[in-house]
Amino acid sequence: MASRLILRIHEKQAKLTSAEKKIAQVILENHDIIETHTATELANMAGVSKATTARFFRTLGYADFEEIRLQARDERNRKQPYRQTVVSNAPNVLGRSIGDHLELELRNLTRSFEELSSHKLIETAEILSSAPRIWFLGFGAEDGVARVGRAMLSRLRHDVHYISGIGEDWSSDLAMAGPRDALVLLTLDTRPKIMRSIISYARTSRMRIITITAHGYERQASRFSEVVLPCHVANYGLLPTHATMLSMLRLVGITYAGKHPEAVKQRAETLDAIIEELDMME
C-alpha cells in the first residue's frame, strides 16, 4: 500500500481540480495501482491527459510519477509481519467501593445519553465534516481528554490538532486556526479566566465551537457554542469523572464515521499500514 501517497491525497483533496480528483479516486480505489501501472495507464483509467497527471503529482509535492513509484516500493519492502497480542487483565477486588463506583458511573452515562437528542449528534458530525481543520482544547484535567479526542478523531480524518495551552503555545496554535475550523472545547469546573479570551478569539476568527461540558453548564455554554453536548458528571467530590465525556467523544466519532464510511475505512487502513511499517505492534 502506498500509505504516504494516500495521506497526501487526503490532505490535498480540497485543493485538487475536478480532473485531478478523478486521478485521486482511481488511486484511492486501488492502492496498489502505483506499482502495477504506468503514468500513461493511470491517466487513461482516470480519463484525463498525461499533462494533468503530471500536474497532479506536483500538486501532491512529488517531482514525477517515478518518485511516487519508488516510495511505494520502499514502503512495501520495509514492512514486516507482526503479531497482535491480546492481553487479558483480571479485575482487582477492592470491596464495596467497586460497586459504588460502577453504580455512579452507569447513572452518569445513562442520564447523559437518555437526554441527548440525535439531531445534536448529526449537527456535530456535519460541523466536523465541513471543517478544514479541527482543534481540541481542554483545561486542567480535561487537557488529557482533549488529547484523547484528538487521537481518536485523527484516526478518522486528516487535519485534527490539539491546542497545548502551555505558555506561548496558546498564540502559536490559535494563529493557525481560521474560518470554518471546528473548535472542540472540553471543560468542567473550574474554568480559567483565559477561556473567555480564547472563546472570543475563536468567534472573531469565525471558528465553529462544539462544547462538551458538565450538564449544569449547558445553558452558559450555549451562549458561545454552536452545539453543546452536556454530560452528567456526578462524583464523590474527590476526583472528577471523565467517563461520560470520553464516551461522548467516542459517540461523536462513531457518528462521523457513519457519514463517511469509505473515507474513514481508507484512512484507517492507511494508518494501520504505517503502524505495521514502523513495527509498533510488537
Short mmCIF file of N, CA and C in Angstrom, two decimals, residues 82-88 281-282:
data_model
loop_
_atom_site.label_atom_id
_atom_site.label_comp_id
_atom_site.label_asym_id
_atom_site.label_seq_id
_atom_site.Cartn_x
_atom_site.Cartn_y
_atom_site.Cartn_z
N TYR A 82 3.75 -8.88 11.62
CA TYR A 82 3.72 -8.67 13.05
C TYR A 82 2.63 -9.53 13.68
N ARG A 83 2.70 -9.69 14.98
CA ARG A 83 1.73 -10.49 15.71
C ARG A 83 1.03 -9.58 16.71
N GLN A 84 -0.29 -9.61 16.65
CA GLN A 84 -1.07 -8.81 17.59
C GLN A 84 -1.36 -9.67 18.82
N THR A 85 -0.97 -9.16 19.98
CA THR A 85 -1.15 -9.91 21.22
C THR A 85 -2.33 -9.37 21.99
N VAL A 86 -3.20 -10.26 22.40
CA VAL A 86 -4.35 -9.88 23.20
C VAL A 86 -4.03 -10.19 24.65
N VAL A 87 -4.10 -9.19 25.51
CA VAL A 87 -3.79 -9.35 26.92
C VAL A 87 -5.07 -9.27 27.73
N SER A 88 -5.27 -10.22 28.62
CA SER A 88 -6.45 -10.23 29.49
C SER A 88 -6.02 -9.87 30.90
N MET A 281 3.51 -2.66 16.52
CA MET A 281 2.55 -3.61 17.09
C MET A 281 3.21 -4.75 17.83
N GLU A 282 4.54 -4.83 17.81
CA GLU A 282 5.25 -5.91 18.52
C GLU A 282 5.18 -5.69 20.03
#
